[in-house]
CSV table of C-alpha atoms in Angstrom, one decimal:
chain,number,residue,atom,x,y,z
M,30,ASN,CA,9.7,-25.7,10.9
M,31,ARG,CA,11.0,-26.0,7.4
M,32,GLN,CA,14.1,-27.9,6.2
M,33,SER,CA,16.5,-25.9,4.0
M,34,THR,CA,17.2,-27.8,0.8
M,35,ARG,CA,18.5,-25.0,-1.4
M,36,TYR,CA,21.7,-23.9,0.4
M,37,SER,CA,25.0,-23.7,-1.3
M,38,ALA,CA,24.5,-24.5,-5.0
M,39,HIS,CA,21.5,-26.8,-4.4
M,40,GLY,CA,19.1,-24.1,-5.3
M,41,LEU,CA,20.6,-23.3,-8.7
M,42,HIS,CA,17.9,-25.0,-10.7
M,43,GLU,CA,14.6,-26.8,-9.7
M,44,TYR,CA,14.4,-30.5,-10.5
M,45,LYS,CA,11.3,-32.4,-9.6
M,46,GLY,CA,11.7,-35.5,-7.5
M,47,LYS,CA,15.3,-34.7,-6.5
M,48,PHE,CA,17.2,-36.2,-3.6
M,49,ASN,CA,17.1,-34.4,-0.2
M,50,PRO,CA,20.6,-33.1,0.5
M,51,GLN,CA,20.3,-33.8,4.3
M,52,MET,CA,19.4,-37.4,3.5
M,53,VAL,CA,22.6,-37.7,1.4
M,54,ARG,CA,24.7,-36.4,4.2
M,55,ALA,CA,23.1,-38.6,6.8
M,56,ILE,CA,23.7,-41.7,4.8
M,57,LEU,CA,27.3,-40.8,4.2
M,58,ASN,CA,27.7,-40.1,7.9
M,59,ILE,CA,26.0,-43.3,9.0
M,60,LEU,CA,28.2,-45.4,6.6
M,61,GLY,CA,31.3,-43.7,7.9
M,62,ILE,CA,32.5,-42.7,4.4
M,63,PRO,CA,35.8,-40.8,4.9
M,64,ILE,CA,37.2,-37.6,3.4
M,65,GLY,CA,38.8,-38.4,0.1
M,66,ALA,CA,36.6,-41.4,-0.6
M,67,ARG,CA,35.2,-42.0,-4.1
M,68,VAL,CA,31.5,-42.1,-4.5
M,69,ILE,CA,29.3,-43.1,-7.5
M,70,ASP,CA,25.7,-42.2,-8.1
M,71,PRO,CA,24.3,-44.1,-11.1
M,72,PHE,CA,21.1,-42.0,-11.3
M,73,CYS,CA,22.6,-38.7,-10.3
M,74,GLY,CA,19.8,-36.4,-11.5
M,75,SER,CA,20.6,-32.8,-10.9
M,76,GLY,CA,23.6,-33.7,-8.7
M,77,THR,CA,22.4,-33.4,-5.1
M,78,SER,CA,24.5,-36.3,-4.0
M,79,LEU,CA,27.6,-35.1,-6.0
M,80,LEU,CA,27.4,-31.7,-4.4
M,81,GLU,CA,27.1,-33.0,-0.9
M,82,CYS,CA,30.1,-35.2,-1.5
M,83,VAL,CA,32.1,-32.2,-2.6
M,84,HIS,CA,31.1,-30.4,0.6
M,85,LEU,CA,32.5,-33.3,2.6
M,86,GLY,CA,35.8,-33.5,0.6
M,87,MET,CA,34.8,-36.6,-1.3
M,88,ARG,CA,35.2,-37.2,-5.1
M,89,ALA,CA,32.0,-38.2,-6.7
M,90,VAL,CA,31.0,-39.3,-10.2
M,91,GLY,CA,27.4,-39.4,-11.4
M,92,THR,CA,25.7,-40.8,-14.5
M,93,ASP,CA,22.3,-40.0,-16.0
M,94,ILE,CA,20.6,-40.3,-19.4
M,95,ASN,CA,18.9,-37.0,-19.1
M,96,PRO,CA,21.0,-34.2,-20.7
M,97,LEU,CA,19.5,-31.5,-18.6
M,98,ALA,CA,20.2,-33.4,-15.4
M,99,VAL,CA,23.8,-33.7,-16.3
M,100,PHE,CA,24.0,-30.0,-17.3
M,101,ILE,CA,22.6,-28.9,-14.0
M,102,ALA,CA,24.8,-31.2,-12.0
M,103,ASN,CA,27.9,-30.0,-13.7
M,104,ALA,CA,26.8,-26.4,-13.4
M,105,LYS,CA,26.4,-26.9,-9.6
M,106,LEU,CA,29.9,-28.5,-9.3
M,107,ALA,CA,31.4,-25.7,-11.4
M,108,ALA,CA,29.7,-23.0,-9.3
M,109,ILE,CA,31.0,-24.3,-5.9
M,110,GLY,CA,34.5,-24.3,-7.3
M,111,ILE,CA,34.4,-20.7,-8.6
M,112,PRO,CA,34.7,-17.8,-6.1
M,113,ALA,CA,31.3,-16.1,-5.9
M,114,ALA,CA,33.0,-12.8,-6.5
M,115,GLU,CA,34.3,-14.1,-9.9
M,116,LEU,CA,30.8,-15.3,-10.8
M,117,ARG,CA,29.4,-11.9,-9.8
M,118,GLU,CA,31.8,-10.2,-12.1
M,119,SER,CA,30.8,-12.5,-15.0
M,120,LEU,CA,27.2,-11.7,-14.3
M,121,ARG,CA,27.8,-8.0,-14.4
M,122,ALA,CA,29.7,-8.4,-17.7
M,123,ALA,CA,27.0,-10.6,-19.2
M,124,LEU,CA,24.3,-8.1,-18.4
M,125,LYS,CA,26.4,-5.3,-19.9
M,126,ARG,CA,26.9,-7.4,-23.1
M,127,TYR,CA,23.2,-8.2,-23.3
M,128,LYS,CA,22.4,-4.6,-24.1
M,129,THR,CA,24.3,-4.8,-27.4
M,130,THR,CA,24.0,-8.5,-28.2
M,131,LYS,CA,21.9,-9.8,-31.1
M,132,PRO,CA,20.2,-13.1,-30.9
M,133,PRO,CA,22.5,-16.0,-32.1
M,134,ALA,CA,21.5,-17.4,-35.5
M,135,GLY,CA,19.7,-20.7,-35.0
M,136,ASP,CA,18.0,-23.4,-37.1
M,137,GLY,CA,14.5,-22.8,-38.3
M,138,ALA,CA,13.0,-25.8,-36.5
M,139,ARG,CA,14.4,-24.7,-33.1
M,140,ARG,CA,13.1,-21.2,-33.6
M,141,ASP,CA,9.7,-22.3,-34.7
M,142,TYR,CA,9.4,-24.6,-31.7
M,143,MET,CA,10.5,-21.9,-29.2
M,144,LEU,CA,8.2,-19.3,-30.7
M,145,ALA,CA,5.3,-21.7,-30.3
M,146,TRP,CA,5.9,-21.5,-26.5
M,147,PHE,CA,7.3,-18.0,-26.0
M,148,ASP,CA,6.0,-14.6,-26.9
M,149,ALA,CA,8.3,-13.0,-29.5
M,150,ASP,CA,9.7,-10.4,-27.1
M,151,VAL,CA,10.5,-13.0,-24.4
M,152,PHE,CA,12.1,-15.2,-27.0
M,153,ASP,CA,14.3,-12.3,-28.2
M,154,THR,CA,15.3,-11.6,-24.6
M,155,ILE,CA,16.3,-15.2,-23.7
M,156,GLU,CA,18.2,-15.6,-27.0
M,157,ARG,CA,20.2,-12.4,-26.5
M,158,LEU,CA,20.9,-13.3,-22.9
M,159,ARG,CA,22.2,-16.8,-23.9
M,160,GLY,CA,24.5,-15.2,-26.5
M,161,ALA,CA,25.7,-12.6,-23.9
M,162,ILE,CA,26.5,-15.3,-21.4
M,163,GLU,CA,28.2,-17.6,-23.9
M,164,LYS,CA,30.5,-14.8,-25.0
M,165,GLY,CA,31.9,-14.4,-21.5
M,166,ASP,CA,34.1,-16.6,-19.3
M,167,SER,CA,33.4,-20.2,-20.4
M,168,ALA,CA,33.9,-21.5,-16.8
M,169,CYS,CA,31.2,-19.2,-15.5
M,170,ALA,CA,28.7,-19.8,-18.3
M,171,ALA,CA,27.0,-22.9,-17.1
M,172,PRO,CA,25.9,-21.6,-13.7
M,173,LEU,CA,24.5,-18.4,-15.2
M,174,LEU,CA,22.7,-20.3,-18.0
M,175,ALA,CA,21.2,-22.6,-15.4
M,176,VAL,CA,19.8,-19.6,-13.5
M,177,ALA,CA,18.2,-18.4,-16.7
M,178,SER,CA,16.9,-21.9,-17.6
M,179,ASN,CA,15.2,-22.1,-14.2
M,180,LEU,CA,13.0,-19.2,-15.1
M,181,LEU,CA,11.9,-20.3,-18.6
M,182,ARG,CA,8.7,-22.1,-17.6
M,183,ASP,CA,7.5,-19.1,-15.7
M,184,TYR,CA,7.9,-16.9,-18.8
M,185,SER,CA,6.6,-19.4,-21.3
M,186,LEU,CA,3.1,-20.1,-22.6
M,187,GLN,CA,3.2,-23.4,-20.8
M,188,ASP,CA,1.2,-23.6,-17.6
M,189,PRO,CA,4.0,-23.2,-15.0
M,190,ASN,CA,1.9,-25.1,-12.3
M,191,ASP,CA,1.4,-28.1,-14.5
M,192,LEU,CA,4.2,-30.6,-15.1
M,193,ARG,CA,2.5,-31.8,-18.3
M,194,ILE,CA,2.3,-30.0,-21.6
M,195,ARG,CA,-0.7,-27.6,-21.1
M,196,ARG,CA,-1.2,-24.0,-22.3
M,197,ARG,CA,-1.3,-21.3,-19.6
M,198,LYS,CA,-4.4,-19.3,-18.9
M,199,SER,CA,-2.8,-17.0,-16.5
M,200,PRO,CA,-0.9,-13.8,-17.6
M,201,LEU,CA,2.8,-13.7,-18.0
M,202,PRO,CA,4.8,-12.2,-15.1
M,203,ALA,CA,4.8,-8.4,-15.1
M,204,LYS,CA,8.5,-8.3,-14.2
M,205,PRO,CA,10.7,-8.4,-17.3
M,206,PHE,CA,12.7,-11.6,-17.8
M,207,ILE,CA,16.1,-9.9,-17.6
M,208,ALA,CA,15.2,-8.3,-14.3
M,209,ALA,CA,14.0,-11.6,-12.9
M,210,PHE,CA,17.2,-13.2,-14.1
M,211,GLU,CA,19.5,-10.6,-12.4
M,212,GLU,CA,17.5,-10.9,-9.2
M,213,ALA,CA,17.7,-14.7,-9.2
M,214,ALA,CA,21.4,-14.7,-10.0
M,215,VAL,CA,22.2,-12.3,-7.2
M,216,GLN,CA,20.2,-14.3,-4.7
M,217,PHE,CA,21.9,-17.6,-5.8
M,218,LEU,CA,25.4,-16.0,-5.5
M,219,GLY,CA,24.6,-14.8,-2.0
M,220,LYS,CA,23.8,-18.4,-1.0
M,221,LEU,CA,26.9,-19.7,-2.8
M,222,GLU,CA,29.1,-17.1,-1.1
M,223,ASP,CA,27.8,-18.2,2.3
M,224,ALA,CA,28.6,-21.8,1.6
M,225,GLN,CA,32.1,-21.0,0.3
M,226,SER,CA,32.9,-19.1,3.4
M,227,VAL,CA,32.5,-22.2,5.6
M,228,LEU,CA,33.8,-25.0,3.2
M,229,THR,CA,37.1,-26.3,4.5
M,230,HIS,CA,37.9,-29.3,2.3
M,231,ALA,CA,35.9,-29.2,-0.9
M,232,ALA,CA,37.2,-31.9,-3.3
M,233,SER,CA,37.8,-31.3,-7.0
M,234,GLY,CA,37.5,-33.8,-9.8
M,235,SER,CA,33.8,-34.6,-9.3
M,236,LYS,CA,31.6,-34.7,-12.4
M,237,ALA,CA,28.4,-35.9,-14.0
M,238,VAL,CA,28.5,-38.0,-17.2
M,239,LEU,CA,25.8,-38.3,-19.8
M,240,HIS,CA,25.6,-42.1,-20.0
M,241,ASP,CA,23.4,-45.1,-19.4
M,242,SER,CA,24.7,-46.5,-16.1
M,243,ARG,CA,24.0,-50.1,-17.3
M,244,GLU,CA,26.7,-49.7,-20.0
M,245,LEU,CA,29.5,-48.0,-18.2
M,246,ASP,CA,33.1,-49.2,-18.4
M,247,ALA,CA,36.2,-48.4,-16.3
M,248,GLY,CA,37.6,-46.0,-18.9
M,249,GLN,CA,34.6,-43.7,-18.6
M,250,LEU,CA,34.9,-43.4,-14.8
M,251,GLY,CA,38.6,-43.2,-14.4
M,252,ASN,CA,40.9,-44.6,-11.7
M,253,GLY,CA,40.0,-48.2,-12.5
M,254,ALA,CA,36.3,-47.5,-11.7
M,255,LEU,CA,36.9,-48.4,-8.0
M,256,PHE,CA,34.5,-46.7,-5.6
M,257,ASP,CA,34.1,-46.7,-1.8
M,258,CYS,CA,30.4,-46.1,-1.9
M,259,ALA,CA,27.4,-46.2,-4.2
M,260,LEU,CA,24.6,-43.8,-3.3
M,261,THR,CA,21.5,-43.0,-5.4
M,262,SER,CA,17.8,-42.1,-5.5
M,263,PRO,CA,16.4,-44.0,-8.5
M,264,PRO,CA,14.3,-42.1,-11.0
M,265,TYR,CA,10.5,-41.9,-10.7
M,266,ALA,CA,10.0,-43.8,-13.9
M,267,THR,CA,6.3,-43.3,-14.4
M,268,ALA,CA,5.3,-40.7,-11.7
M,269,LEU,CA,7.1,-37.7,-13.1
M,270,PRO,CA,6.9,-36.5,-16.8
M,271,TYR,CA,10.6,-35.4,-17.0
M,272,ILE,CA,10.6,-34.5,-20.7
M,273,ASP,CA,7.2,-32.7,-20.6
M,274,THR,CA,8.5,-30.6,-17.7
M,275,GLN,CA,12.0,-29.9,-19.0
M,276,ARG,CA,11.6,-29.7,-22.8
M,277,MET,CA,12.0,-25.9,-23.1
M,278,SER,CA,15.2,-25.9,-21.2
M,279,LEU,CA,16.5,-28.9,-23.1
M,280,VAL,CA,15.9,-27.1,-26.4
M,281,TRP,CA,16.9,-23.6,-25.3
M,282,LEU,CA,20.3,-24.9,-24.0
M,283,GLY,CA,20.9,-26.9,-27.2
M,284,LEU,CA,20.9,-30.2,-25.3
M,285,ILE,CA,18.4,-31.8,-27.7
M,286,PRO,CA,17.1,-30.9,-31.2
C-alpha cells in the first residue's frame, strides 16, 4: 500500500518536494531513452533523476543553484559507485577516529551561529564527527557527511516538524547523536548493498553542477552539451522555504558562510 521512494541511495538525505524516482523511471521508459543516452536535469535538486539514470546505464548531468542540493546529489552518485563494503569500512574507521578527534578550528561567526541552534554537547559531537569523517577516505566522505547532515534538524533547537525557523518546545532525542548516526549509516548501507547487488549497467560520469541553468555553456557540461533527453521537476518557488529548512546543514557542511 506504500510506494518505496528511498531504495538504493535515494534515502541518503531528506529533501522536501523532491522528484518521485518511479516517475523518473516511467518517463524515461515511455520516451524510450536507451542505455548510454545523455540526460540533463536543469533543476536537479537532490539528484533523484540523476540516480535513476545511473541505475539505467545513462549518463546524467544536473544543475542547481542550491549548494546543499548539489552536495546531496553528488553524494548519492558517489555512494552508488563505491562498494557498500568499502563505505562500511570507512564508517568503522570514522567512528574509531571520532573518539580521539578534537573539533576542527572554525571561524567565530560560524561557531556562534551553530551554538545558537545546538546545545554545546551536540555541537561538540557533530564537529568532532565531521573532522573524523573528513580525515578518512575522501571518496567516502560525502555519503557519510550526508547521513550526519540528515540528522541535524532532529538534534537542533529548531522545531524539526516545522519547515520555517521556529524554536522547538519538545525535548531533544534521548539517543546520543553518534549512536543515531551509526544506526542511520548502517541502515543506508544495507539499502545500498541491496541495490548494488542487482545493478547490471550503472553508468559513470554523471554529476551535479552548482550553477544557474539559465547561464550554462557547453564547456561546463562537456561533450558539446548535446543531450538525448531533458527531464526535470521544477522547484516549488514559493511553497517550500528551502533555506529556512536547510540552513543548518548548509552552514555545518561549509557550503555557505
